[in-house]
PDB file of C-alpha atoms in Angstrom:
ATOM      1  CA  MET A   1      93.468  90.061  93.703  1.00 93.00           C
ATOM      2  CA  THR A   2      94.991  92.129  96.488  1.00 94.00           C
ATOM      3  CA  GLU A   3      98.467  93.631  96.598  1.00 95.00           C
ATOM      4  CA  LEU A   4      99.424  91.245  99.406  1.00 94.00           C
ATOM      5  CA  GLU A   5      98.320  88.206  97.383  1.00 95.00           C
ATOM      6  CA  LEU A   6     100.422  89.361  94.433  1.00 97.00           C
ATOM      7  CA  ILE A   7     103.410  89.984  96.702  1.00 96.00           C
ATOM      8  CA  SER A   8     103.058  86.473  98.138  1.00 95.00           C
ATOM      9  CA  LEU A   9     103.031  84.987  94.634  1.00 97.00           C
ATOM     10  CA  ALA A  10     106.078  87.078  93.669  1.00 97.00           C
ATOM     11  CA  LYS A  11     107.942  85.692  96.685  1.00 96.00           C
ATOM     12  CA  GLN A  12     107.088  82.161  95.573  1.00 97.00           C
ATOM     13  CA  ALA A  13     108.384  82.944  92.082  1.00 98.00           C
ATOM     14  CA  ALA A  14     111.661  84.281  93.501  1.00 98.00           C
ATOM     15  CA  LYS A  15     112.410  80.822  94.909  1.00 98.00           C
ATOM     16  CA  ASN A  16     112.985  79.660  91.307  1.00 98.00           C
ATOM     17  CA  ALA A  17     115.514  82.396  90.523  1.00 98.00           C
ATOM     18  CA  TYR A  18     118.769  81.293  88.939  1.00 98.00           C
ATOM     19  CA  VAL A  19     121.302  83.669  90.495  1.00 98.00           C
ATOM     20  CA  PRO A  20     124.701  81.972  90.901  1.00 98.00           C
ATOM     21  CA  TYR A  21     126.588  85.261  90.416  1.00 97.00           C
ATOM     22  CA  SER A  22     124.757  88.024  92.273  1.00 96.00           C
ATOM     23  CA  HIS A  23     122.724  85.877  94.688  1.00 97.00           C
ATOM     24  CA  HIS A  24     120.007  88.550  94.419  1.00 96.00           C
ATOM     25  CA  THR A  25     116.707  86.744  93.991  1.00 97.00           C
ATOM     26  CA  VAL A  26     113.869  88.637  92.341  1.00 98.00           C
ATOM     27  CA  GLY A  27     110.315  87.482  91.785  1.00 98.00           C
ATOM     28  CA  ALA A  28     107.382  89.026  89.954  1.00 98.00           C
ATOM     29  CA  ALA A  29     103.655  88.323  89.767  1.00 98.00           C
ATOM     30  CA  LEU A  30     101.886  89.884  86.769  1.00 98.00           C
ATOM     31  CA  LEU A  31      98.105  90.288  87.006  1.00 98.00           C
ATOM     32  CA  CYS A  32      96.196  90.229  83.715  1.00 98.00           C
ATOM     33  CA  LYS A  33      92.886  92.043  83.356  1.00 98.00           C
ATOM     34  CA  ASN A  34      91.164  88.652  83.050  1.00 98.00           C
ATOM     35  CA  GLY A  35      92.449  87.686  86.518  1.00 98.00           C
ATOM     36  CA  LYS A  36      95.153  85.292  85.375  1.00 98.00           C
ATOM     37  CA  VAL A  37      98.571  85.680  87.020  1.00 98.00           C
ATOM     38  CA  TYR A  38     101.945  84.965  85.414  1.00 98.00           C
ATOM     39  CA  LEU A  39     105.025  84.511  87.582  1.00 98.00           C
ATOM     40  CA  GLY A  40     108.598  85.346  86.721  1.00 98.00           C
ATOM     41  CA  CYS A  41     112.017  85.128  88.330  1.00 98.00           C
ATOM     42  CA  ASN A  42     115.381  86.525  87.363  1.00 98.00           C
ATOM     43  CA  ILE A  43     117.663  84.247  85.367  1.00 98.00           C
ATOM     44  CA  GLU A  44     121.341  85.154  85.302  1.00 98.00           C
ATOM     45  CA  ASN A  45     123.957  84.259  82.707  1.00 97.00           C
ATOM     46  CA  ALA A  46     127.735  84.189  82.976  1.00 97.00           C
ATOM     47  CA  ALA A  47     127.933  86.662  80.081  1.00 96.00           C
ATOM     48  CA  TYR A  48     125.650  89.048  82.066  1.00 92.00           C
ATOM     49  CA  SER A  49     124.008  90.680  79.030  1.00 92.00           C
ATOM     50  CA  PRO A  50     121.721  87.672  78.360  1.00 95.00           C
ATOM     51  CA  THR A  51     120.418  87.837  81.951  1.00 96.00           C
ATOM     52  CA  ASN A  52     116.649  88.267  82.148  1.00 97.00           C
ATOM     53  CA  CYS A  53     114.826  90.102  84.928  1.00 98.00           C
ATOM     54  CA  ALA A  54     111.847  88.651  86.785  1.00 98.00           C
ATOM     55  CA  GLU A  55     109.479  91.301  85.429  1.00 98.00           C
ATOM     56  CA  ARG A  56     110.383  90.612  81.804  1.00 98.00           C
ATOM     57  CA  THR A  57     110.174  86.865  82.398  1.00 98.00           C
ATOM     58  CA  ALA A  58     106.584  87.289  83.639  1.00 98.00           C
ATOM     59  CA  PHE A  59     105.642  89.605  80.764  1.00 98.00           C
ATOM     60  CA  PHE A  60     107.194  87.412  78.092  1.00 98.00           C
ATOM     61  CA  LYS A  61     105.458  84.317  79.478  1.00 98.00           C
ATOM     62  CA  ALA A  62     102.114  86.125  79.441  1.00 98.00           C
ATOM     63  CA  VAL A  63     102.543  87.634  75.986  1.00 98.00           C
ATOM     64  CA  SER A  64     103.703  84.291  74.562  1.00 98.00           C
ATOM     65  CA  GLU A  65     100.414  82.818  75.838  1.00 98.00           C
ATOM     66  CA  GLY A  66      98.372  85.513  74.054  1.00 98.00           C
ATOM     67  CA  GLU A  67      97.803  87.966  76.920  1.00 98.00           C
ATOM     68  CA  ARG A  68      97.820  91.651  76.032  1.00 98.00           C
ATOM     69  CA  GLU A  69      95.885  93.389  78.831  1.00 98.00           C
ATOM     70  CA  PHE A  70      97.470  93.861  82.237  1.00 98.00           C
ATOM     71  CA  GLU A  71      96.455  95.456  85.543  1.00 98.00           C
ATOM     72  CA  ALA A  72      99.402  95.240  87.914  1.00 98.00           C
ATOM     73  CA  ILE A  73     102.722  93.636  88.735  1.00 98.00           C
ATOM     74  CA  ALA A  74     104.234  92.930  92.153  1.00 98.00           C
ATOM     75  CA  VAL A  75     108.023  92.806  92.438  1.00 98.00           C
ATOM     76  CA  VAL A  76     110.093  91.541  95.360  1.00 97.00           C
ATOM     77  CA  GLY A  77     113.813  91.039  95.659  1.00 96.00           C
ATOM     78  CA  GLY A  78     116.689  90.564  98.011  1.00 94.00           C
ATOM     79  CA  TYR A  79     119.970  88.857  98.656  1.00 96.00           C
ATOM     80  CA  GLU A  80     119.305  85.100  98.884  1.00 95.00           C
ATOM     81  CA  LEU A  81     115.538  85.540  99.448  1.00 94.00           C
ATOM     82  CA  ASP A  82     115.932  88.256 102.101  1.00 94.00           C
ATOM     83  CA  PHE A  83     113.062  90.571 101.176  1.00 92.00           C
ATOM     84  CA  SER A  84     113.953  93.320 103.637  1.00 90.00           C
ATOM     85  CA  GLY A  85     114.213  96.126 101.081  1.00 92.00           C
ATOM     86  CA  TYR A  86     112.331  97.378  98.056  1.00 94.00           C
ATOM     87  CA  PHE A  87     113.436  96.319  94.562  1.00 91.00           C
ATOM     88  CA  ALA A  88     112.335  98.625  91.758  1.00 94.00           C
ATOM     89  CA  PRO A  89     112.162  97.418  88.142  1.00 97.00           C
ATOM     90  CA  CYS A  90     115.121  98.386  85.957  1.00 96.00           C
ATOM     91  CA  GLY A  91     114.729 100.762  83.029  1.00 95.00           C
ATOM     92  CA  VAL A  92     114.490  97.967  80.464  1.00 96.00           C
ATOM     93  CA  CYS A  93     111.669  96.317  82.417  1.00 97.00           C
ATOM     94  CA  ARG A  94     109.855  99.640  82.705  1.00 97.00           C
ATOM     95  CA  GLN A  95     110.116 100.029  78.942  1.00 96.00           C
ATOM     96  CA  VAL A  96     108.662  96.536  78.394  1.00 97.00           C
ATOM     97  CA  MET A  97     105.778  97.476  80.683  1.00 98.00           C
ATOM     98  CA  ALA A  98     105.203 100.644  78.634  1.00 96.00           C
ATOM     99  CA  GLU A  99     104.894  98.505  75.501  1.00 96.00           C
ATOM    100  CA  PHE A 100     101.871  96.664  76.879  1.00 97.00           C
ATOM    101  CA  CYS A 101     100.373  98.762  79.678  1.00 97.00           C
ATOM    102  CA  ASP A 102      98.593 102.050  80.142  1.00 95.00           C
ATOM    103  CA  LEU A 103     101.036 104.436  81.823  1.00 94.00           C
ATOM    104  CA  LYS A 104      98.303 106.060  83.904  1.00 95.00           C
ATOM    105  CA  THR A 105      96.494 102.969  85.217  1.00 97.00           C
ATOM    106  CA  PHE A 106      98.972 100.068  85.365  1.00 98.00           C
ATOM    107  CA  ARG A 107     100.055  99.538  88.982  1.00 98.00           C
ATOM    108  CA  VAL A 108     103.587  98.559  89.985  1.00 98.00           C
ATOM    109  CA  ILE A 109     103.796  97.159  93.513  1.00 98.00           C
ATOM    110  CA  PHE A 110     107.137  97.120  95.303  1.00 97.00           C
ATOM    111  CA  GLY A 111     106.830  94.426  97.983  1.00 95.00           C
ATOM    112  CA  LYS A 112     108.978  94.281 101.056  1.00 88.00           C
ATOM    113  CA  ASN A 113     107.304  92.012 103.574  1.00 74.00           C
ATOM    114  CA  SER A 114     103.788  90.913 104.389  1.00 68.00           C
ATOM    115  CA  ASP A 115     102.656  94.325 105.565  1.00 78.00           C
ATOM    116  CA  GLU A 116     105.001  96.774 103.833  1.00 90.00           C
ATOM    117  CA  PHE A 117     104.624  97.684 100.191  1.00 96.00           C
ATOM    118  CA  LYS A 118     104.468 100.708  97.901  1.00 97.00           C
ATOM    119  CA  VAL A 119     102.172 101.134  94.899  1.00 97.00           C
ATOM    120  CA  PHE A 120     102.946 103.382  91.940  1.00 98.00           C
ATOM    121  CA  THR A 121     101.485 103.883  88.499  1.00 98.00           C
ATOM    122  CA  LEU A 122     103.778 103.068  85.613  1.00 97.00           C
ATOM    123  CA  GLU A 123     103.756 106.752  84.729  1.00 96.00           C
ATOM    124  CA  GLU A 124     105.142 107.603  88.185  1.00 97.00           C
ATOM    125  CA  ILE A 125     108.127 105.289  87.766  1.00 97.00           C
ATOM    126  CA  LEU A 126     108.587 106.036  84.044  1.00 96.00           C
ATOM    127  CA  PRO A 127     107.920 109.758  83.626  1.00 94.00           C
ATOM    128  CA  SER A 128     107.801 110.883  80.012  1.00 88.00           C
ATOM    129  CA  GLY A 129     108.000 107.240  78.978  1.00 86.00           C
ATOM    130  CA  PHE A 130     108.243 106.201  75.349  1.00 86.00           C
ATOM    131  CA  SER A 131     105.360 103.942  74.288  1.00 85.00           C
ATOM    132  CA  PRO A 132     103.678 102.630  71.120  1.00 87.00           C
ATOM    133  CA  ARG A 133     101.560 105.810  71.085  1.00 85.00           C
ATOM    134  CA  ASP A 134     104.710 107.763  70.249  1.00 87.00           C
ATOM    135  CA  LEU A 135     105.093 105.843  66.990  1.00 89.00           C
ATOM    136  CA  ARG A 136     101.616 106.581  65.612  1.00 81.00           C
ATOM    137  CA  GLN A 137     101.352 108.444  62.361  1.00 70.00           C
ATOM    138  CA  PRO A 138      99.962 111.989  62.647  1.00 70.00           C
TER     139      PRO A 138
END
């Protein structure tokens, strides 16, 4: 699956965002190594802390269905579906990615519009990240 296909799916997912407070819609499309794609949107809450980001929604859906191997995630966001800027995953989402993905090979795609996007490895956006490898016994 191409970056542009993932970005398109992320934009579709953003249409389901529940954002009555910030009005910032975010969508994510998570590509598993087996080719399956899980979509996620951000879901806000009046208490703010229980809010869930689009990236974590996609990951939690995939993991709850038994997926454990991932290739890439595309993320788009903007005020009321205006995808004119790049939206980077928050620190908590990056940490969730580090739980399940290889820092050196997992790709994170920041989508803007149909022909503008940036691709990073997880390691590039989470330098010196903490992962399950750090908890292994010597």
